[in-house]
mmCIF file of C-alpha atoms in Angstrom:
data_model
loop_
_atom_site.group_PDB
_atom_site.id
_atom_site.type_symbol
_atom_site.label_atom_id
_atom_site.label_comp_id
_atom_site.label_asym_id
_atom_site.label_seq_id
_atom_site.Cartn_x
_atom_site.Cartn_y
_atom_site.Cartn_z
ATOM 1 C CA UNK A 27 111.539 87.094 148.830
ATOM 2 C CA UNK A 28 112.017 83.851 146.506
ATOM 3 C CA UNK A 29 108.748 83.250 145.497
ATOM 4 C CA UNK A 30 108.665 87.376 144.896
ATOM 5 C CA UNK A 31 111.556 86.891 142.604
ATOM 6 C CA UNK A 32 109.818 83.708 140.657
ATOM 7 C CA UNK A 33 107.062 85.798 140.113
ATOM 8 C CA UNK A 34 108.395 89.320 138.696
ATOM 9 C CA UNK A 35 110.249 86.503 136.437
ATOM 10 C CA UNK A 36 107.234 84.422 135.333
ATOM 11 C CA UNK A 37 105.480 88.003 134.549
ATOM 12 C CA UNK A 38 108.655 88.816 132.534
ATOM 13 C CA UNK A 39 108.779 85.877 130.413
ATOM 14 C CA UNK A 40 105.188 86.607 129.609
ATOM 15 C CA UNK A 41 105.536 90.235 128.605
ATOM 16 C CA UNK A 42 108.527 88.671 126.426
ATOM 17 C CA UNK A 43 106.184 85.922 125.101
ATOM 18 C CA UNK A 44 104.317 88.843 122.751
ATOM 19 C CA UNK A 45 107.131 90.936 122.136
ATOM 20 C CA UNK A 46 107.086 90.937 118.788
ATOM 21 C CA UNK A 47 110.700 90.568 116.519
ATOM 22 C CA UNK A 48 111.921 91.018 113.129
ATOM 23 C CA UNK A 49 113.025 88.291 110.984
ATOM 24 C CA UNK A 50 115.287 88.157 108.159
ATOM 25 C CA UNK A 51 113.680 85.737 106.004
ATOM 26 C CA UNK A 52 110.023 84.739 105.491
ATOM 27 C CA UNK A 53 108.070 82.515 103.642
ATOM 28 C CA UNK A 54 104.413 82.904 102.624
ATOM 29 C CA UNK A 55 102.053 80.705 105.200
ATOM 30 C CA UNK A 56 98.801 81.513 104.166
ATOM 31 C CA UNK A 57 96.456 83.945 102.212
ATOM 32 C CA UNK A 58 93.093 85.398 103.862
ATOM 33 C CA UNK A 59 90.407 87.504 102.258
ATOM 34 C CA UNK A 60 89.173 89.812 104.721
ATOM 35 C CA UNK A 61 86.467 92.902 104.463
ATOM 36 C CA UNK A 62 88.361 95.890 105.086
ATOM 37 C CA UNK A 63 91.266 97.145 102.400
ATOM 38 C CA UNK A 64 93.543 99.723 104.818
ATOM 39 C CA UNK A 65 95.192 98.314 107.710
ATOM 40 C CA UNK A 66 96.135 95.256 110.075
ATOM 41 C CA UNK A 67 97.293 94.930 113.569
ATOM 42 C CA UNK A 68 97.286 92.377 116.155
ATOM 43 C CA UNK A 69 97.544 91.708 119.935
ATOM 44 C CA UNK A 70 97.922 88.329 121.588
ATOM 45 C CA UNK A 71 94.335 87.716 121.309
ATOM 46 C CA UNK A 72 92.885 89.436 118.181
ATOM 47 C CA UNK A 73 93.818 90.420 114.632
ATOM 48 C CA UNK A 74 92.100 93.473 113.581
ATOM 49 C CA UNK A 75 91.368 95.240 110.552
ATOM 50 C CA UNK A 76 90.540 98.592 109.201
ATOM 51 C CA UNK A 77 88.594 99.723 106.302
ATOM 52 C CA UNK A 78 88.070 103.155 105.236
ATOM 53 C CA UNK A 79 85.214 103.704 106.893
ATOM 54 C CA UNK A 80 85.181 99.997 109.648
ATOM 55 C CA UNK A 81 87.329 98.227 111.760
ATOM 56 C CA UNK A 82 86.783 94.313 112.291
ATOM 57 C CA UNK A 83 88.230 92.117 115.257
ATOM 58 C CA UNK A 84 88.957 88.670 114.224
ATOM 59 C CA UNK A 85 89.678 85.865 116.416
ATOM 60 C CA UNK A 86 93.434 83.790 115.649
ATOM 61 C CA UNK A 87 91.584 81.365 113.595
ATOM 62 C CA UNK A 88 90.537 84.976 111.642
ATOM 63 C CA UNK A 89 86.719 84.213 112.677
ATOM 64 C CA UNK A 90 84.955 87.294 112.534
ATOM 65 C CA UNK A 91 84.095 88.234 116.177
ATOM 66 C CA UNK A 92 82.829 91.843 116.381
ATOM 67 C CA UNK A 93 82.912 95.006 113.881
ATOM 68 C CA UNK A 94 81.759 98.951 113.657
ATOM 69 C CA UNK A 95 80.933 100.594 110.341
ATOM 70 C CA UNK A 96 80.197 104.073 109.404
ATOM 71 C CA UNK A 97 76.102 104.266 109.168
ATOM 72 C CA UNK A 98 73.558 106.683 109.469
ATOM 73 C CA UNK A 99 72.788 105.829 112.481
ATOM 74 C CA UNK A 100 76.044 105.313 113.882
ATOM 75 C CA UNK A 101 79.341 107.639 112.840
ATOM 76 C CA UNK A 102 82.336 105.880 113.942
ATOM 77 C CA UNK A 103 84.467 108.849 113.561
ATOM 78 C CA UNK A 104 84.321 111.426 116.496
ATOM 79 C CA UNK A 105 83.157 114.028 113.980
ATOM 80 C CA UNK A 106 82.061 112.264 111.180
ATOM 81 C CA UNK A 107 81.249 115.681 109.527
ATOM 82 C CA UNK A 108 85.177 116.128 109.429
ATOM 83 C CA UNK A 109 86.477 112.991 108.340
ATOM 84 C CA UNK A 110 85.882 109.885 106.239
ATOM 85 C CA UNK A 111 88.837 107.508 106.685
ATOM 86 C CA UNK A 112 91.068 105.266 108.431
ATOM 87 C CA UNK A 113 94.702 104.413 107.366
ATOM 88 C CA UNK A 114 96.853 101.703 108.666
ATOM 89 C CA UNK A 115 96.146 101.057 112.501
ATOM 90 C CA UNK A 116 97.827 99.441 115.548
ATOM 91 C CA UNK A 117 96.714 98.161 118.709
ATOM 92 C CA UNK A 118 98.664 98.772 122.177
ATOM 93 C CA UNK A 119 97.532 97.995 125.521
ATOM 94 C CA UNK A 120 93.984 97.571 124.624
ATOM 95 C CA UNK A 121 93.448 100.363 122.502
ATOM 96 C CA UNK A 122 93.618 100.750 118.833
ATOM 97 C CA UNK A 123 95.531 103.776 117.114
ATOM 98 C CA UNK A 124 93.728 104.836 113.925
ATOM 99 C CA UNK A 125 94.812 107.462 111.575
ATOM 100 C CA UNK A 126 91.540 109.268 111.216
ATOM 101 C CA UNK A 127 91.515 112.590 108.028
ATOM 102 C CA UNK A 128 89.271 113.229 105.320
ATOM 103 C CA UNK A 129 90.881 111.831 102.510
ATOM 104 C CA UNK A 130 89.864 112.623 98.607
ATOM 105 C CA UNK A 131 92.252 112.336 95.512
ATOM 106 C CA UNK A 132 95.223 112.139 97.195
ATOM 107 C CA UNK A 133 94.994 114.778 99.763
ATOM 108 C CA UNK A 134 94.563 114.365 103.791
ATOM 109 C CA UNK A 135 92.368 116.978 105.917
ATOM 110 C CA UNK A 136 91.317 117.301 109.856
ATOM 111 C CA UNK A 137 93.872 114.825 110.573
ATOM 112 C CA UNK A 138 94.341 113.792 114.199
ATOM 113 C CA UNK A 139 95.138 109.965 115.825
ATOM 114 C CA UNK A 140 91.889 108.587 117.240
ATOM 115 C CA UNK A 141 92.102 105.998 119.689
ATOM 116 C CA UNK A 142 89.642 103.311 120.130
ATOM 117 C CA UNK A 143 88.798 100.785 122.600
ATOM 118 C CA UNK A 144 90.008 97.429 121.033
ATOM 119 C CA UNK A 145 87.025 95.826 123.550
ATOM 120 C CA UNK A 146 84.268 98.118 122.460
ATOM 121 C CA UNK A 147 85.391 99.457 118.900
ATOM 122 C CA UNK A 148 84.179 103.136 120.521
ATOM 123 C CA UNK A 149 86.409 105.981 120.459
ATOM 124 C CA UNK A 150 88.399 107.340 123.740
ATOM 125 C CA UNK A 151 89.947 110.076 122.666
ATOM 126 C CA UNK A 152 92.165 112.111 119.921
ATOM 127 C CA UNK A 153 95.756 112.914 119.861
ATOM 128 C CA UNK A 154 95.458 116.390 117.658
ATOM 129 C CA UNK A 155 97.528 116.666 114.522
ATOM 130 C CA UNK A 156 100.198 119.660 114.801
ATOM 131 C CA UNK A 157 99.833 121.088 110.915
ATOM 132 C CA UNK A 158 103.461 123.088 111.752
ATOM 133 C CA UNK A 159 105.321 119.536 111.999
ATOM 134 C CA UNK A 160 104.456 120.203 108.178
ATOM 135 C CA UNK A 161 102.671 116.983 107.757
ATOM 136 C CA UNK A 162 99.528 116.867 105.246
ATOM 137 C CA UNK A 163 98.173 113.521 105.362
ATOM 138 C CA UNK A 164 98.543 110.150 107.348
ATOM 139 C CA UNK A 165 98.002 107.035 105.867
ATOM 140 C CA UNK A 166 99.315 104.637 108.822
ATOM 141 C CA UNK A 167 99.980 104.865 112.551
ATOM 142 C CA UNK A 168 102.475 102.475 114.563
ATOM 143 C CA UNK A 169 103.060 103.121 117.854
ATOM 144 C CA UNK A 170 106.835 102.312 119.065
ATOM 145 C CA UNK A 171 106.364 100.819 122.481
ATOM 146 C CA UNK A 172 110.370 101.168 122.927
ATOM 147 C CA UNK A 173 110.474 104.897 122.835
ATOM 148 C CA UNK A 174 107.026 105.745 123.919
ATOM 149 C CA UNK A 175 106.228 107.056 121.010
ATOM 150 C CA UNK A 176 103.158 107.194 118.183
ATOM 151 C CA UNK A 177 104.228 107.633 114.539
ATOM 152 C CA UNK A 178 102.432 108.650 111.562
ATOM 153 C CA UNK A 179 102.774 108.269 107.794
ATOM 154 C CA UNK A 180 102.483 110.754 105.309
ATOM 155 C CA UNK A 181 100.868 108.904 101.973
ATOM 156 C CA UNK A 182 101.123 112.262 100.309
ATOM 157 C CA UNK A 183 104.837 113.323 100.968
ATOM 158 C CA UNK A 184 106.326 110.142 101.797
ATOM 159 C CA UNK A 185 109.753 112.002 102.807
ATOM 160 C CA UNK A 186 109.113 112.281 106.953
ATOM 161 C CA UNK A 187 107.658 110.204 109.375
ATOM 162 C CA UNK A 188 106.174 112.056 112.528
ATOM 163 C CA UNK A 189 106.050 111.207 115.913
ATOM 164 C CA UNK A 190 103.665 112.288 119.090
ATOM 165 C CA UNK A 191 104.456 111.396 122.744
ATOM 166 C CA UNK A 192 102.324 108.760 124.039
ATOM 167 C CA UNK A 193 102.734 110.621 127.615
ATOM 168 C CA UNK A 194 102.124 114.039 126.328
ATOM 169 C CA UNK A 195 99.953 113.523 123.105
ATOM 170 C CA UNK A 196 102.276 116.551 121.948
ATOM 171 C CA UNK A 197 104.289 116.568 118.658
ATOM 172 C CA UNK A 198 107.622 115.041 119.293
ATOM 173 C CA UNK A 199 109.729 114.782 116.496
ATOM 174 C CA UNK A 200 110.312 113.871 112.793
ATOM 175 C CA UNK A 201 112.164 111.499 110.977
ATOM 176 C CA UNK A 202 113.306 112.184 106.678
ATOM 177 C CA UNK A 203 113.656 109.183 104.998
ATOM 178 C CA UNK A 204 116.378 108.830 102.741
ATOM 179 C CA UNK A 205 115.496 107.610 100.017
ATOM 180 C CA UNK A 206 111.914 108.169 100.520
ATOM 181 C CA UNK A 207 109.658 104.847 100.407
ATOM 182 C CA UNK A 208 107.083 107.407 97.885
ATOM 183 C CA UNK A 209 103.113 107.055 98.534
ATOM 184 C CA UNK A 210 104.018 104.950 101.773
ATOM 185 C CA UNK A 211 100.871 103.333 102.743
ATOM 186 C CA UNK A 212 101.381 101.984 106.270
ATOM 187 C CA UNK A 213 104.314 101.229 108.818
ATOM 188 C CA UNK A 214 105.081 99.174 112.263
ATOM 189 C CA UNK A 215 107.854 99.187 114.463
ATOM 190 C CA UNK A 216 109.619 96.755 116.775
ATOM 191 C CA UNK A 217 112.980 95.869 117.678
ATOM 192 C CA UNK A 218 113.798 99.602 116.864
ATOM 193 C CA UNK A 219 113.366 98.787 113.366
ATOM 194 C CA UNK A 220 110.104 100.635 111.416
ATOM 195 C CA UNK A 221 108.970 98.525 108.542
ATOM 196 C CA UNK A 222 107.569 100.960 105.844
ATOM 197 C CA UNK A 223 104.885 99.807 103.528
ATOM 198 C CA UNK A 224 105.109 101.520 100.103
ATOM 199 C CA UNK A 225 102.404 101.467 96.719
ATOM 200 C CA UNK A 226 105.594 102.030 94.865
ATOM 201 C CA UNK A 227 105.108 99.562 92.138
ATOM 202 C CA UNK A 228 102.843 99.424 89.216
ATOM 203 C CA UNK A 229 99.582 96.995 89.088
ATOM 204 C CA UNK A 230 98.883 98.144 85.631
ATOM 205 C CA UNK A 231 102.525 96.874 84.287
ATOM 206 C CA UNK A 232 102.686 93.843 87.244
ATOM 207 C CA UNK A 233 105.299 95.746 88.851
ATOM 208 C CA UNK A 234 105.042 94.460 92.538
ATOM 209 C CA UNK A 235 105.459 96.878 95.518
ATOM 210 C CA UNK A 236 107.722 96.749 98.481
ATOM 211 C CA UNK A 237 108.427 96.732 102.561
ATOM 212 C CA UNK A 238 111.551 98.855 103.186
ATOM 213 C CA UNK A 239 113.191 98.991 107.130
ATOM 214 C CA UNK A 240 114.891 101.734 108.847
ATOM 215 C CA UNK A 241 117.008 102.132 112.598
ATOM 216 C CA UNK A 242 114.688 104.509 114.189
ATOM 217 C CA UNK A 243 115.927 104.091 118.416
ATOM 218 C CA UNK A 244 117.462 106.781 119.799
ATOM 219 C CA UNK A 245 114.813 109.509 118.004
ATOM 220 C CA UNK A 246 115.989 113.070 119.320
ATOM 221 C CA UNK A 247 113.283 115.499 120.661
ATOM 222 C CA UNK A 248 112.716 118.500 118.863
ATOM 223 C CA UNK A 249 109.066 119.293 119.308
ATOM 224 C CA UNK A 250 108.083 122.856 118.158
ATOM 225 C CA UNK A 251 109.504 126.247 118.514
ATOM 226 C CA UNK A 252 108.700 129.959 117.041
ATOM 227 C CA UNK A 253 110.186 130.846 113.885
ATOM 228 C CA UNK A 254 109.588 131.720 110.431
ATOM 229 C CA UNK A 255 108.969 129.948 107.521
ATOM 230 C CA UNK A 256 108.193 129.959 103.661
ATOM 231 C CA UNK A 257 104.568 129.006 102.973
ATOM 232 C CA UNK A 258 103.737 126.079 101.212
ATOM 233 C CA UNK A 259 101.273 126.439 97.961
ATOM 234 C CA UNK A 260 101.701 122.237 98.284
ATOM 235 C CA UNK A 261 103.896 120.096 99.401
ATOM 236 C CA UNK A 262 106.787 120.590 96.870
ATOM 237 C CA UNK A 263 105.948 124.239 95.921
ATOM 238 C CA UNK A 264 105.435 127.302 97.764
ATOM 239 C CA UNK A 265 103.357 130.648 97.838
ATOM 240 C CA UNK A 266 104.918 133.858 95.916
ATOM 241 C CA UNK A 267 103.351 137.352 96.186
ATOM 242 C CA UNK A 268 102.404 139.705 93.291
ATOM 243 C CA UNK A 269 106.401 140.449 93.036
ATOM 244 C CA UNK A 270 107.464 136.868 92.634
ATOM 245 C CA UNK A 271 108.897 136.770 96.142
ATOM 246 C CA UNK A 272 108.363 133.524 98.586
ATOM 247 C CA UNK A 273 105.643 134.347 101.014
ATOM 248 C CA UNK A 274 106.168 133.466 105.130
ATOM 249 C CA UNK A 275 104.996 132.867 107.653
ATOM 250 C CA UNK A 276 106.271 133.345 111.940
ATOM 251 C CA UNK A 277 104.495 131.216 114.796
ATOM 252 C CA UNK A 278 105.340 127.441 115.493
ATOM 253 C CA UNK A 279 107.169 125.621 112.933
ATOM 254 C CA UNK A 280 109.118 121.832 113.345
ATOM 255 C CA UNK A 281 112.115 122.835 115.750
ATOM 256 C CA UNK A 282 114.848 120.175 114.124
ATOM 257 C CA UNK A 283 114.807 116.597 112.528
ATOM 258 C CA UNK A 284 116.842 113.871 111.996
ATOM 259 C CA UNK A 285 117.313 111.414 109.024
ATOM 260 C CA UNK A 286 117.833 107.699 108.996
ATOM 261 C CA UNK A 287 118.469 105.685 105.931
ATOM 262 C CA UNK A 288 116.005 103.243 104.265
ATOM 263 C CA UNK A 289 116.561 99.315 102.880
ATOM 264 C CA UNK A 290 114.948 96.543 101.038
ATOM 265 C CA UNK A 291 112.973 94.384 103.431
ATOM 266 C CA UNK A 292 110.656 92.470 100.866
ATOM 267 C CA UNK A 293 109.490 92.919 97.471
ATOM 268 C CA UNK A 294 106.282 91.856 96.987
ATOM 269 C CA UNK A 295 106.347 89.090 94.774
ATOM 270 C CA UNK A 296 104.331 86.463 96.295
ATOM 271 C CA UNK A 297 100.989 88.152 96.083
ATOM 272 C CA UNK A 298 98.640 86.999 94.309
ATOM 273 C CA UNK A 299 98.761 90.032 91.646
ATOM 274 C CA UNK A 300 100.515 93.353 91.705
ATOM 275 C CA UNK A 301 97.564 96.225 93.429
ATOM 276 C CA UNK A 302 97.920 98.651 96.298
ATOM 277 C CA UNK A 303 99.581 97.017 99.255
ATOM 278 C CA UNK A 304 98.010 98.572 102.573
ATOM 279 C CA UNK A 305 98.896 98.141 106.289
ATOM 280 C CA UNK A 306 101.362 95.592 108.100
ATOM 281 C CA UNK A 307 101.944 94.081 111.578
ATOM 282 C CA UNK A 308 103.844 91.397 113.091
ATOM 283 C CA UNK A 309 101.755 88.814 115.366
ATOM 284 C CA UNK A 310 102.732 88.574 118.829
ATOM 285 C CA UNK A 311 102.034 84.935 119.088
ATOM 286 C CA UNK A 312 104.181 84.043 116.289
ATOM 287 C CA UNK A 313 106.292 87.047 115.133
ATOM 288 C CA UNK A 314 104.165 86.144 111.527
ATOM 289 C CA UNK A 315 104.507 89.123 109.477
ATOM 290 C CA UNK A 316 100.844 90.127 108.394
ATOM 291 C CA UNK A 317 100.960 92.607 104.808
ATOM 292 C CA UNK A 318 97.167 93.743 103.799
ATOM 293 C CA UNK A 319 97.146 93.778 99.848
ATOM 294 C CA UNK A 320 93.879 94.921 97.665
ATOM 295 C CA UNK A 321 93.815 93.516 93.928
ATOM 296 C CA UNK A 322 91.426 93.486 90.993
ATOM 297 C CA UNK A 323 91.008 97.308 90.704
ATOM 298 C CA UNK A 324 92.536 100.181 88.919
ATOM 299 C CA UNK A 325 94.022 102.803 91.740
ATOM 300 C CA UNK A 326 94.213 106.707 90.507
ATOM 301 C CA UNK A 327 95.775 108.909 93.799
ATOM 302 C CA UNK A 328 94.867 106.439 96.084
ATOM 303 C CA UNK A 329 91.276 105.660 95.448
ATOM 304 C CA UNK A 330 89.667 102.464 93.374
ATOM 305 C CA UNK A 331 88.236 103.497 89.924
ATOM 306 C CA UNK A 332 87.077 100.012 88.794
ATOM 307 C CA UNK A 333 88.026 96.783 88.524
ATOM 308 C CA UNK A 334 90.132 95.029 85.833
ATOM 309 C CA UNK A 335 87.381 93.624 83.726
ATOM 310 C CA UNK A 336 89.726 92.215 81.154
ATOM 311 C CA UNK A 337 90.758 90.134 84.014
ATOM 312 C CA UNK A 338 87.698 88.297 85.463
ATOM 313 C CA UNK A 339 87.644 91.172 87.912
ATOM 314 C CA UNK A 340 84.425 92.308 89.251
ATOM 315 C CA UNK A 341 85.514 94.147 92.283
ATOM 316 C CA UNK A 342 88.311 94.725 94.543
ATOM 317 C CA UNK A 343 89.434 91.619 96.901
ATOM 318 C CA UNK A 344 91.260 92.593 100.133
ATOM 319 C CA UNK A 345 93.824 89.674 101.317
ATOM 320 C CA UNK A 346 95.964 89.380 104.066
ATOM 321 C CA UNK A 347 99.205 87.847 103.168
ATOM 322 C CA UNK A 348 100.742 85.834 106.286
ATOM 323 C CA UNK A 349 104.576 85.381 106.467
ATOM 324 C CA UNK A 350 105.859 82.746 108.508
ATOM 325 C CA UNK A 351 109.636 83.895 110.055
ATOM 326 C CA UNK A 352 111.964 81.233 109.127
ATOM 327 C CA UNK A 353 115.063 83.074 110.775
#
């Protein structure tokens, strides 16, 4: 029975060796350029990054070890005639969460969460988007190992984060954000804190963007129910008939959400110049807080149209910003 006990608490104190925590205060460690400009995760072994169309596996020392790009030959996505890009990503017990949608001037189709083997880089499976959650794009996926849960960010309408059951792969819940971290580009969650991302500054004017936090534990289930509801012409607007009246719709619609308020967590000020911050992740190793950051280029509704010539520019440059926790 003793040397039972010893060893449920020597596998304990390793889970809790990569359990990853929040600080309060950082300081920049380090700056790497890496291929891919959408998201970063990491596991105890690997650091991994996704492009908009790759994902790369890096070693700790952020040697490149293995990658998959979109080719002719090979598709990445599971339907490659459907979508064309990854978000932020994660990685949990050996697989990585991608957002996967077809993405083009600032609007998200055929969304769903693909899941790929962090050994392989090949896809498992999908966890389908439910369109009634009233979600229209995701730009970054964290999965919250505390609650069981996979949530999703919505670069579009930045108001609600959504979340799918890691048990069920069904729609769980929703989350409003108040105030909304607008165009939020990727998110992470530990220590039932979500750290939000947001490309809510201005690189033309050197405005720098920001991480904001929330208290997400204790999400309530609300899943989906029948009902009706108005019909959206976009996000903000919606559909009116010949007689000016709001058109709806009955079937499955969101059955409830819940709100949570926002805060600072870090402005931006330490890159290396004001762009289109990306994905973020904390490293299990070290509890380092990894930010992706692109500079160099002009950004119109998410996309690069060209790099800031007047600058020495020639293209973008995709960094990695690593934060050492000081307390």
């Amino acid at each position: 029975m003793k040397k039972l006990l010893i060893l449920l608490a020597v596998c304990c104190l390793g889970t809790a060796a990569y359990a990853q925590h929040l600080g309060t205060e950082y300081r920049l460690k380090k700056v790497v350029q890496v291929p891919g400009r959408q998201g970063v995760a990491a596991d105890k072994d690997y650091f991994y990054i996704s492009d908009t169309r790759g994902l790369y596996k890096f070693d700790h020392n952020w040697n490149l070890v293995q990658k998959r790009v979109k080719t002719d030959k090979d598709g990445l996505f599971p339907h490659p005639e459907l979508a064309n890009h990854f978000g932020d990503i994660d990685v949990y017990d050996g697989k990585i969460y991608t957002g996967n949608e077809h993405f083009n001037l600032g609007r998200g189709e055929n969304i769903s969460v693909s899941i790929y083997d962090a050994k392989t880089l090949q896809w498992i499976e999908d966890i389908p988007w439910s369109p009634e959650s009233g979600q229209v794009e995701v730009s970054g996926v964290a999965v919250d190992r505390e609650q069981g849960l996979v949530w999703l960010s919505d670069w579009v309408d930045s108001r609600y984060v959504y979340a799918y059951s890691l048990a069920t792969k069904k729609y769980y819940t929703k989350m409003q954000c108040r105030p909304e971290p607008y165009w939020c580009q990727g998110i992470y969650v530990c220590d039932g804190t979500m750290l939000f991302s947001a490309d809510d500054g201005e690189s033309t004017y050197q405005i720098p963007d920001n991480i904001y936090k929330a208290d997400i534990s204790g999400a309530p289930y609300f899943g989906l129910k029948q009902g009706t509801e108005p019909v959206k012409k976009d996000p903000w607007n919606v559909k009116t008939d010949a007689n000016g009246k709001v058109v709806t719709r009955t079937g499955l619609i969101a059955a409830g959400a819940f709100a949570r308020p926002l805060t600072l967590f870090m402005e931006m000020k330490s890159f290396r110049r004001c762009g289109e911050i990306e994905g973020l992740t904390v490293d299990p190793n070290t509890d380092d807080l990894l930010v992706l950051n692109n500079r160099g280029t002009q950004i119109i509704l998410g996309m690069s149209q060209g790099p800031f010539k007047e600058e020495g520019y020639t293209g973008e440059i995709h960094e990695v910003y690593v934060y050492e926790k000081i307390k």
